[in-house]
Tab-separated table of C-alpha atoms in Angstrom:
chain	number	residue	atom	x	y	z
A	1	UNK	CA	18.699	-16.539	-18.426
A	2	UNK	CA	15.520	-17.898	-16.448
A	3	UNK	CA	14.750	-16.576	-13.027
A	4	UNK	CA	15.923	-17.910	-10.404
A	5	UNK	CA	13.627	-18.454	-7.293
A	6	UNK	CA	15.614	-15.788	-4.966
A	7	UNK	CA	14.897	-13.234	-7.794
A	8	UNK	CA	11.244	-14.198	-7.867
A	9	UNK	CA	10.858	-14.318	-3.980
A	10	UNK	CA	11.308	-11.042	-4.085
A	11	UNK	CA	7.877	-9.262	-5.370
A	12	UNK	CA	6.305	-12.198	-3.011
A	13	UNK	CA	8.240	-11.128	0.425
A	14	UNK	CA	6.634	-9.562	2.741
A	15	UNK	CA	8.299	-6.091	4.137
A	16	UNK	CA	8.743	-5.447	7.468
A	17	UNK	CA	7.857	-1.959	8.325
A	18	UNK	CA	8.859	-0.907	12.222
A	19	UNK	CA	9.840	2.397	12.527
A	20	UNK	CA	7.237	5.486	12.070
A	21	UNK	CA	8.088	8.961	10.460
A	22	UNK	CA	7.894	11.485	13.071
A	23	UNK	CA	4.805	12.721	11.386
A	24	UNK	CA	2.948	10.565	10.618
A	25	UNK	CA	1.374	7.868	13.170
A	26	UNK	CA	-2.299	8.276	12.456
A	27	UNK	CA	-2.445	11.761	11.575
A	28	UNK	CA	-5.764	13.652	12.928
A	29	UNK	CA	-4.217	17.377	13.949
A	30	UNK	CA	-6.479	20.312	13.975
A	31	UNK	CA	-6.329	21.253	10.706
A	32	UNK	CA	-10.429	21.855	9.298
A	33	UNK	CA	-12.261	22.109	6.191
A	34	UNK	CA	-15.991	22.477	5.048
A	35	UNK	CA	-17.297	19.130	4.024
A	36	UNK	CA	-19.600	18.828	1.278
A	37	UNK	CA	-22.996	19.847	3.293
A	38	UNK	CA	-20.865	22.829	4.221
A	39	UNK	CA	-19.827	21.326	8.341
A	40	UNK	CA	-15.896	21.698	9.142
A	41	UNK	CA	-14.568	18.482	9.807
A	42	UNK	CA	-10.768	17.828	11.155
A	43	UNK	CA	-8.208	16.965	8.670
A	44	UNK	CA	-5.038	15.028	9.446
A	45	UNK	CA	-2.072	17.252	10.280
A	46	UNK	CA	-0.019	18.390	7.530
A	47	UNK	CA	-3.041	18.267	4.940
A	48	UNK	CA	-5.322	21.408	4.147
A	49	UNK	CA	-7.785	22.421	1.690
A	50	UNK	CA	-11.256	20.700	0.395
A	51	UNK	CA	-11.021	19.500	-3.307
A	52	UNK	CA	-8.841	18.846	-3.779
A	53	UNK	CA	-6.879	17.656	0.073
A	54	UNK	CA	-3.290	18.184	-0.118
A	55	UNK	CA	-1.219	16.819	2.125
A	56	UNK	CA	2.663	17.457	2.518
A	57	UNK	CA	5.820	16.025	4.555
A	58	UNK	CA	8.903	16.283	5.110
A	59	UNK	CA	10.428	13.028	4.649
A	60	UNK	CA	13.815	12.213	3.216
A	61	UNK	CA	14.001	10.112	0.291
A	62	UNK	CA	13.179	6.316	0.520
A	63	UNK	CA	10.061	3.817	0.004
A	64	UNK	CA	6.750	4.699	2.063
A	65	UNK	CA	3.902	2.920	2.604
A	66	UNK	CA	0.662	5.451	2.984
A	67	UNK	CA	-2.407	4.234	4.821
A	68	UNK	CA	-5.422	6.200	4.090
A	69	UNK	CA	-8.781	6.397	5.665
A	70	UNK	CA	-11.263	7.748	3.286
A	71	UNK	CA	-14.366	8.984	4.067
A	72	UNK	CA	-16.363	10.573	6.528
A	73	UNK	CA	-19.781	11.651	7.628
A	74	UNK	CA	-20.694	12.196	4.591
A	75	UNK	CA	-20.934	10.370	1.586
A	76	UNK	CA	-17.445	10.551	-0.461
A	77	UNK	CA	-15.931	9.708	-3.919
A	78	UNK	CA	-11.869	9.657	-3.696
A	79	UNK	CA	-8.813	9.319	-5.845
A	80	UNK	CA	-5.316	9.919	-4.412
A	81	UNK	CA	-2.084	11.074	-6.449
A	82	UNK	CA	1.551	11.301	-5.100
A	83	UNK	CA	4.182	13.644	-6.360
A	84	UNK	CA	4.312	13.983	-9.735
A	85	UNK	CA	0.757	13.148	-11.266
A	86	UNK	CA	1.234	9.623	-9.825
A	87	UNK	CA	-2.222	7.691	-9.894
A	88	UNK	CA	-1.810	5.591	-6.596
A	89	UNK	CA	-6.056	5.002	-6.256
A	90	UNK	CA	-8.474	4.921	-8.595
A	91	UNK	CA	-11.543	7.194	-7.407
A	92	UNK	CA	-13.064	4.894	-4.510
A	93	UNK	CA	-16.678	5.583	-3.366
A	94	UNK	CA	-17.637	5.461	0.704
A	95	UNK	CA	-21.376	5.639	1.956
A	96	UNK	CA	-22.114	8.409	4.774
A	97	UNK	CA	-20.361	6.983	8.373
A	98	UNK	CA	-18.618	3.939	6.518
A	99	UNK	CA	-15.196	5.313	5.902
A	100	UNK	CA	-13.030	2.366	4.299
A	101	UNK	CA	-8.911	2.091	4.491
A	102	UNK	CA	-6.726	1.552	1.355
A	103	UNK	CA	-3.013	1.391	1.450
A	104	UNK	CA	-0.515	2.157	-1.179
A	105	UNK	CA	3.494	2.254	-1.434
A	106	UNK	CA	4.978	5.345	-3.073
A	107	UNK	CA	8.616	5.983	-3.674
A	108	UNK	CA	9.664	9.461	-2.966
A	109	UNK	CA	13.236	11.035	-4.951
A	110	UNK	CA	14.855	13.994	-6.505
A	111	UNK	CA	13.512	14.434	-9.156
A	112	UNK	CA	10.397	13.286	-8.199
A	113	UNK	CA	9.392	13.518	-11.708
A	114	UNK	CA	11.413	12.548	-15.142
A	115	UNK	CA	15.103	12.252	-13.983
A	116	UNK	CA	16.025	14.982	-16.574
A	117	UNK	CA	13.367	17.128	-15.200
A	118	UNK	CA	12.462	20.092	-12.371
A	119	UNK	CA	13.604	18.453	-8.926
A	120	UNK	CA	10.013	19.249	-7.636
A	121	UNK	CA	8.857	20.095	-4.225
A	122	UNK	CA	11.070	17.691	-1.465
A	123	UNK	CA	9.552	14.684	0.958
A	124	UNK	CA	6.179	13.747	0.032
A	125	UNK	CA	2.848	14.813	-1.474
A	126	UNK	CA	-0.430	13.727	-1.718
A	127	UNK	CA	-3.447	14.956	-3.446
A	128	UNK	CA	-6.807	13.480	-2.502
A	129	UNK	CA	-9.394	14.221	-5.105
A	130	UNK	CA	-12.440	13.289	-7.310
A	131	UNK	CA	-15.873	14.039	-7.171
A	132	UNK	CA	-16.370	14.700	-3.054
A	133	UNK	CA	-12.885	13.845	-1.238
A	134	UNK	CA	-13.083	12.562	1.960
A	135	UNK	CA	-10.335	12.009	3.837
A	136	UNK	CA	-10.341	10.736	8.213
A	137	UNK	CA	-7.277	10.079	8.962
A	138	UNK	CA	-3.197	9.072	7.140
A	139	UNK	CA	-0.617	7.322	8.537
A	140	UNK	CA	3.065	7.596	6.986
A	141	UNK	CA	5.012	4.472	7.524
A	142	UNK	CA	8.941	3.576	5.826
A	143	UNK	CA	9.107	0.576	3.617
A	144	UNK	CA	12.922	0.198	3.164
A	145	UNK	CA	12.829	-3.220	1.978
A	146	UNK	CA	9.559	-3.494	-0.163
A	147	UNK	CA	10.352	-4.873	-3.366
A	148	UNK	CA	10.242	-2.488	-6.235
A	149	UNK	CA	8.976	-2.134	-10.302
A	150	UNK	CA	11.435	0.096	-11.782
A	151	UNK	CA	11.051	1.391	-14.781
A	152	UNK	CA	13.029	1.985	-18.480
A	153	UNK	CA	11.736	3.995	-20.735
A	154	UNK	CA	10.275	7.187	-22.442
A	155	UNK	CA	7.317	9.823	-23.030
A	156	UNK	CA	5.319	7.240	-23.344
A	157	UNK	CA	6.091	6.030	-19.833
A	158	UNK	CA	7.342	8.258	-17.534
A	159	UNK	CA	5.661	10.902	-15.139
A	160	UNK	CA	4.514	13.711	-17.273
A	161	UNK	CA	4.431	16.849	-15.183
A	162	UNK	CA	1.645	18.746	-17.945
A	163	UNK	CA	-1.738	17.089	-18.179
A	164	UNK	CA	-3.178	16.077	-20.188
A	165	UNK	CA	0.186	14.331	-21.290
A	166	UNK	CA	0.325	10.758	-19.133
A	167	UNK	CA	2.382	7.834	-19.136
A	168	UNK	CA	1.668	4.413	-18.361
A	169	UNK	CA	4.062	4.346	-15.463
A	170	UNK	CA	2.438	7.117	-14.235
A	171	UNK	CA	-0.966	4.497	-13.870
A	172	UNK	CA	0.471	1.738	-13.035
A	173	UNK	CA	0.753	2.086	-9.208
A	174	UNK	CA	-2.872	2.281	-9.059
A	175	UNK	CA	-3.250	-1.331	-9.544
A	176	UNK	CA	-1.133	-2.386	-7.135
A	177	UNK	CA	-1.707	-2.870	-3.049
A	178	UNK	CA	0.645	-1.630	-0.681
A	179	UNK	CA	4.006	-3.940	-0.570
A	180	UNK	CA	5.426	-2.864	-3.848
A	181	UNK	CA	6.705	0.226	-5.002
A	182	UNK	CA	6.490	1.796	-8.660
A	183	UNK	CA	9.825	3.871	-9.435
A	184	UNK	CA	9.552	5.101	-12.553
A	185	UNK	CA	13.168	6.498	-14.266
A	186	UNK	CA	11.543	6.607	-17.824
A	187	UNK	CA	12.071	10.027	-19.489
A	188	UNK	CA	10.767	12.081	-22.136
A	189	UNK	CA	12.831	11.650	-25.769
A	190	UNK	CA	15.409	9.335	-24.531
A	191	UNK	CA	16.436	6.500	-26.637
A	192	UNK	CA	17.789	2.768	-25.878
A	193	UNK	CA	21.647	4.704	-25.891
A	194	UNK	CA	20.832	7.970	-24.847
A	195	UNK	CA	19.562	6.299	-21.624
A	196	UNK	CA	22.670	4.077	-21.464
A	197	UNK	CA	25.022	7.442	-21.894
A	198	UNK	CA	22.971	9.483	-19.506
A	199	UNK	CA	24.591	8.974	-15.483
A	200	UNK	CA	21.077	9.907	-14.313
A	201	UNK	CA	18.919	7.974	-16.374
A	202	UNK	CA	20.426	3.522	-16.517
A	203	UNK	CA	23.005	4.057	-13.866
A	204	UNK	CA	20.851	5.736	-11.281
A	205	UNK	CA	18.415	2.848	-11.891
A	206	UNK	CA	20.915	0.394	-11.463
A	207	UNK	CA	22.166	2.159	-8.170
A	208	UNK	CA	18.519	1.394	-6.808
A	209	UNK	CA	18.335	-2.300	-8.061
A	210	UNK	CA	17.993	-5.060	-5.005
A	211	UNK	CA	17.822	-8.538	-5.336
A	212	UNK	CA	13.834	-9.644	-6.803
A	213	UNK	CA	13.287	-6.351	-8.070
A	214	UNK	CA	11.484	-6.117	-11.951
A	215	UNK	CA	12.922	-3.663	-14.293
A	216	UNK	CA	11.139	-3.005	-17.394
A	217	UNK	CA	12.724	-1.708	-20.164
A	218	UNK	CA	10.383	0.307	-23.042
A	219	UNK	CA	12.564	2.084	-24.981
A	220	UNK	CA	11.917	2.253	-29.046
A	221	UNK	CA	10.027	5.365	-30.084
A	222	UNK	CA	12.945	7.219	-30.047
A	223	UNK	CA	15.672	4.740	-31.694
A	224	UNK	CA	13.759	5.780	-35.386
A	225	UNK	CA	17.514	5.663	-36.769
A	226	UNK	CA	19.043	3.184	-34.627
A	227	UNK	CA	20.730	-0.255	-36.288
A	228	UNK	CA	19.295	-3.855	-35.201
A	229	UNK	CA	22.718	-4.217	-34.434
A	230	UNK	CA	23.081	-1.769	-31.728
A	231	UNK	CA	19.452	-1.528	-30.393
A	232	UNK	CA	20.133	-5.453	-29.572
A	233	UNK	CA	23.511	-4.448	-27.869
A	234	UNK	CA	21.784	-2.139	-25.846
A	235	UNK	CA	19.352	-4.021	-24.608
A	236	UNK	CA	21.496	-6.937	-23.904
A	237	UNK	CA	24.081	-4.561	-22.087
A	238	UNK	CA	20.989	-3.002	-19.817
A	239	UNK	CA	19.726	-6.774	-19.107
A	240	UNK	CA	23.037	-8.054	-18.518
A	241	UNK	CA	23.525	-5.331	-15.755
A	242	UNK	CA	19.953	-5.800	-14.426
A	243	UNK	CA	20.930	-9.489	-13.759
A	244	UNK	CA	24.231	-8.541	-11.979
A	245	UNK	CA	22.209	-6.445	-10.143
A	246	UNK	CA	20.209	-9.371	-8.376
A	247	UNK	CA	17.281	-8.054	-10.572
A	248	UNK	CA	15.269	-9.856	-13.165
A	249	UNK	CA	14.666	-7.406	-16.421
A	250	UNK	CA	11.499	-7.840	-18.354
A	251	UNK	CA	11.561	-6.271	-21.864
A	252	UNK	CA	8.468	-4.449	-22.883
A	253	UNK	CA	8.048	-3.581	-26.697
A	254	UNK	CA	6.576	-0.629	-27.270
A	255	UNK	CA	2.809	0.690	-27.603
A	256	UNK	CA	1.768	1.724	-30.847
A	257	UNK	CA	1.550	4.909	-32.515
A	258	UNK	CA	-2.413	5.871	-33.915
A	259	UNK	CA	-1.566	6.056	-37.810
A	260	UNK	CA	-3.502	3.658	-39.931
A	261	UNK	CA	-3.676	2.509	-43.126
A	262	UNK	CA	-6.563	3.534	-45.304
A	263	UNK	CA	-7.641	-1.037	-44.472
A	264	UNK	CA	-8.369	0.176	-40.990
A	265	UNK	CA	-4.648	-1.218	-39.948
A	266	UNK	CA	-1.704	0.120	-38.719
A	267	UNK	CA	0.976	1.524	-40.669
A	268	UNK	CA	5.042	0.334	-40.670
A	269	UNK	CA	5.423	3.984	-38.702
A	270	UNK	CA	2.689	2.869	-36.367
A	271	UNK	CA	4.296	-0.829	-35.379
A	272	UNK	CA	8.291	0.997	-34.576
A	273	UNK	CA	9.545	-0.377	-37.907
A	274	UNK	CA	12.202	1.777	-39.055
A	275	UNK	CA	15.807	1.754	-39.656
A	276	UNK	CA	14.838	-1.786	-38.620
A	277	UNK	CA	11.854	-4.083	-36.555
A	278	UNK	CA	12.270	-2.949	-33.756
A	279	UNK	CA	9.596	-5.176	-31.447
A	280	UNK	CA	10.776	-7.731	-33.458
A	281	UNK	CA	14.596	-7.507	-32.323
A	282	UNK	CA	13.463	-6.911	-28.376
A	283	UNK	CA	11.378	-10.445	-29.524
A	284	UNK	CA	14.434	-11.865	-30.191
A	285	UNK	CA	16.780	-10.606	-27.753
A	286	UNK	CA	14.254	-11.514	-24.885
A	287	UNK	CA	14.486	-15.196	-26.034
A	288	UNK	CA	18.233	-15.301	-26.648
A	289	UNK	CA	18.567	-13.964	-23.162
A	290	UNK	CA	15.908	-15.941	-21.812
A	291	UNK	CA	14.527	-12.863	-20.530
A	292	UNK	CA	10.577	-11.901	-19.684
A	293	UNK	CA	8.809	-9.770	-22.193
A	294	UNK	CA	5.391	-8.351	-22.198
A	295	UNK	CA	4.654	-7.441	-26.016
A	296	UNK	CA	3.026	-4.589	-25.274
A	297	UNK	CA	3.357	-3.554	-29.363
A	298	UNK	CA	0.573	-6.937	-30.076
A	299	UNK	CA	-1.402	-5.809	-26.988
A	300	UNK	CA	-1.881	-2.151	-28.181
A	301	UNK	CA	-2.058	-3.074	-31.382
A	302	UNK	CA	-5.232	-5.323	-31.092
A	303	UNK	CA	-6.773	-2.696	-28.663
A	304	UNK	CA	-5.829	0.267	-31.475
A	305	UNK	CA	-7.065	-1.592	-34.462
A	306	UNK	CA	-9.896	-3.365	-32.176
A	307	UNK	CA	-11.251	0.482	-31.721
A	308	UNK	CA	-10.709	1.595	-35.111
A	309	UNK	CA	-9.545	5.298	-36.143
A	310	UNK	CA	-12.425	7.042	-34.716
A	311	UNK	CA	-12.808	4.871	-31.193
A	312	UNK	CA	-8.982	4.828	-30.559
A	313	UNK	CA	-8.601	8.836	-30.709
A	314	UNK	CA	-9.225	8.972	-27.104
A	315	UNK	CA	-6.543	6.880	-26.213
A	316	UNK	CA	-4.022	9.384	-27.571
A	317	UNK	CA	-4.187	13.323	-27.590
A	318	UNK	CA	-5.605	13.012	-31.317
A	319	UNK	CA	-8.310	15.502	-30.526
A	320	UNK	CA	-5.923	18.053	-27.818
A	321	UNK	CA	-3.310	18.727	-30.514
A	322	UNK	CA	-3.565	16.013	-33.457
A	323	UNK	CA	-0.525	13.791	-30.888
A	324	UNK	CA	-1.367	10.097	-31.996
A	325	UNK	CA	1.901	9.000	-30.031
A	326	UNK	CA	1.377	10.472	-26.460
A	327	UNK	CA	-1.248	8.840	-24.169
A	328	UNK	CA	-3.983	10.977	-22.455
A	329	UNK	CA	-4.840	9.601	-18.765
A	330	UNK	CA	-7.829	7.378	-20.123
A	331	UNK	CA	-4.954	5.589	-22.488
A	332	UNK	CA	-1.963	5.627	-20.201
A	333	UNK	CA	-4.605	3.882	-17.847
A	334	UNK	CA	-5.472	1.528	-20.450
A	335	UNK	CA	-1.776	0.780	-21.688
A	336	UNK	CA	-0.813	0.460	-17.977
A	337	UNK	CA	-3.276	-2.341	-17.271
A	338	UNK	CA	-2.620	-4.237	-20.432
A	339	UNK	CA	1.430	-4.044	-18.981
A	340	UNK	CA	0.016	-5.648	-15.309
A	341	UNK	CA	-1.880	-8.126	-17.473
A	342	UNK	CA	1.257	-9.294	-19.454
A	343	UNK	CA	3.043	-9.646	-15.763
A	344	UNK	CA	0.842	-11.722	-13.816
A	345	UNK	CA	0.036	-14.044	-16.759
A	346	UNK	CA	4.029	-14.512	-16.718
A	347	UNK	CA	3.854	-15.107	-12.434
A	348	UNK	CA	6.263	-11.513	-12.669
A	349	UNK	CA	3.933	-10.148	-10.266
A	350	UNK	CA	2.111	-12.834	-8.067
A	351	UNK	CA	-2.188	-11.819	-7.580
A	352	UNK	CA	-2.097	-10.844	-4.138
A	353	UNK	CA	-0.132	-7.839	-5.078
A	354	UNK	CA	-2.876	-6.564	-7.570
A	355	UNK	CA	-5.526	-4.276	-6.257
């Protein structure tokens, strides 16, 4: 089924944000800490520390859009992460006196993390790090109608609470400007039914589905004994509901695994072909459906075989614990960007919307 225009207006609306969380309209309180030359300088209320800044509030679950102003008197370098291990900026540099203002759109739940997982600490957190934090000033703002990216899938995707274990929806938000939201439902071992079965995994994703919204679906690594036949169902039963939804679904085959053959290519194991093809029948569903795909699997694949065995180790957690199917944050960062690629090309995600 192609998109329809109202489905595709939605990443490309603009949300309307009025109202302002009681905590948050430009937050400077009189919290301090030592800057890098060793002078206190204010922090915004509800934040404390020096490297990293952590910043906490009470908000009740919903879509928020964070402005930042990063920077200071002082020279800074800054990343920020929200909740659990979410990359929302990569580390942005700011010359003494010349603070500079990013914005970013975070959806905040229970769990904040892997649906399956620890509820986590409630409302929202922030960590501002990297090699000299600087942080002015943060404003808190609700975004209850910014269109959202939710996301399908497992290990290899979802929010990993242990570093150095990451997953590409956990780097994804980064490369996105404020107006769109990440939510990220993927969970560790789940499989194509398993997330069908489980209430909080497909149907709480469903629950959250508005009309425009993306939903992509990665789930393979852990269907090693599922049938063509039934992998195909379920993904044609979780698009079918997508679309009923007022969402558009966008299949995305899965990364590859690091095992090569003694060529320098990868193995059967490596490209999810096991009790049968499995990027092979998402191929196929995707174009009996008429349904988006990113092939993630050729993607990975080139970049995996492009490195070779000794370059790619760092993509995966080869050298941590010998784990060539886990991502460390270098290849979750990698794997992310090579999923925004495979959207824009497609128009799923329109440029302005890419940081």
């Amino acid at each position: 089924m192609p998109a329809t225009p109202s489905i595709r207006r939605g990443l490309h609306a603009t949300a309307l944000v009025s109202a302002v969380v009681g905590l948050s309209a430009l937050l400077t309180g009189p919290a301090h800490a030592a800057s890098g030359n060793g002078r206190a300088h204010a922090l915004p209320d509800g934040c404390s520390g020096t490297s990293p800044v952590v910043c906490h509030y009470d908000v009740p679950p919903g879509t928020y859009t964070v402005s930042a102003l990063l920077g200071g008197s002082q020279a800074g370098s800054t990343s920020v992460s929200a909740e659990t291990r979410r990359n929302m900026l990569a580390e942005t540099a700011t010359a003494a006196g010349h603070p500079v203002r990013r914005s970013f759109t975070v959806d905040v739940r229970e769990p904040e993390g892997e649906p399956t997982g620890a509820s986590g600490s409630p409302g929202l957190d922030l960590r501002f790090e990297g090699t000299a934090p600087q942080l002015s000033a943060l404003q808190v703002t609700p975004a209850r109608r910014t269109p959202q990216i939710l996301l399908a899938g497992d290990s290899t995707v979802c929010d990993q609470s242990l570093w150095p274990y990451t997953g590409w929806g956990q780097e994804l938000p980064q490369f996105l400007q404020s107006g769109v939201s990440v939510a990220n439902y993927a969970d560790s071992g789940e499989s194509s039914q398993s997330f069908l079965d489980n209430p909080v995994l497909f149907d709480a994703l469903e629950s959250r589905i508005r009309r425009g919204d993306l939903v992509l679906i990665q789930l393979a690594h852990n269907d090693k004994t599922t049938t063509a036949d039934v992998y195909r169902a379920n993904l044609t039963a979780m698009a079918k509901r997508v679309i009923a939804r007022g969402g558009e679904p966008v299949f995305v085959t899965p990364i590859v695994r690091r095992r090569f053959n003694s060529d320098g290519t990868l193995n059967s194991v490596a490209l999810h072909v096991m009790a049968a093809n499995l990027p092979v029948e998402m191929r196929a569903v995707a174009k009996e459906l008429g349904v988006p795909l990113v092939d993630l699997t050729a993607m990975s694949k080139d970049l995996v075989e492009g490195l070779g065995p000794e370059g790619s180790a760092d993509l995966y957690l080869t050298n941590v614990n010998g784990d060539n199917t886990h991502t460390s944050e270098y290849g979750a960062t990698r794997f992310a960007r090579l999923v925004l690629d495979g959207l824009t090309a497609q128009g799923l995600v329109p440029d302005r919307l890419v940081r």
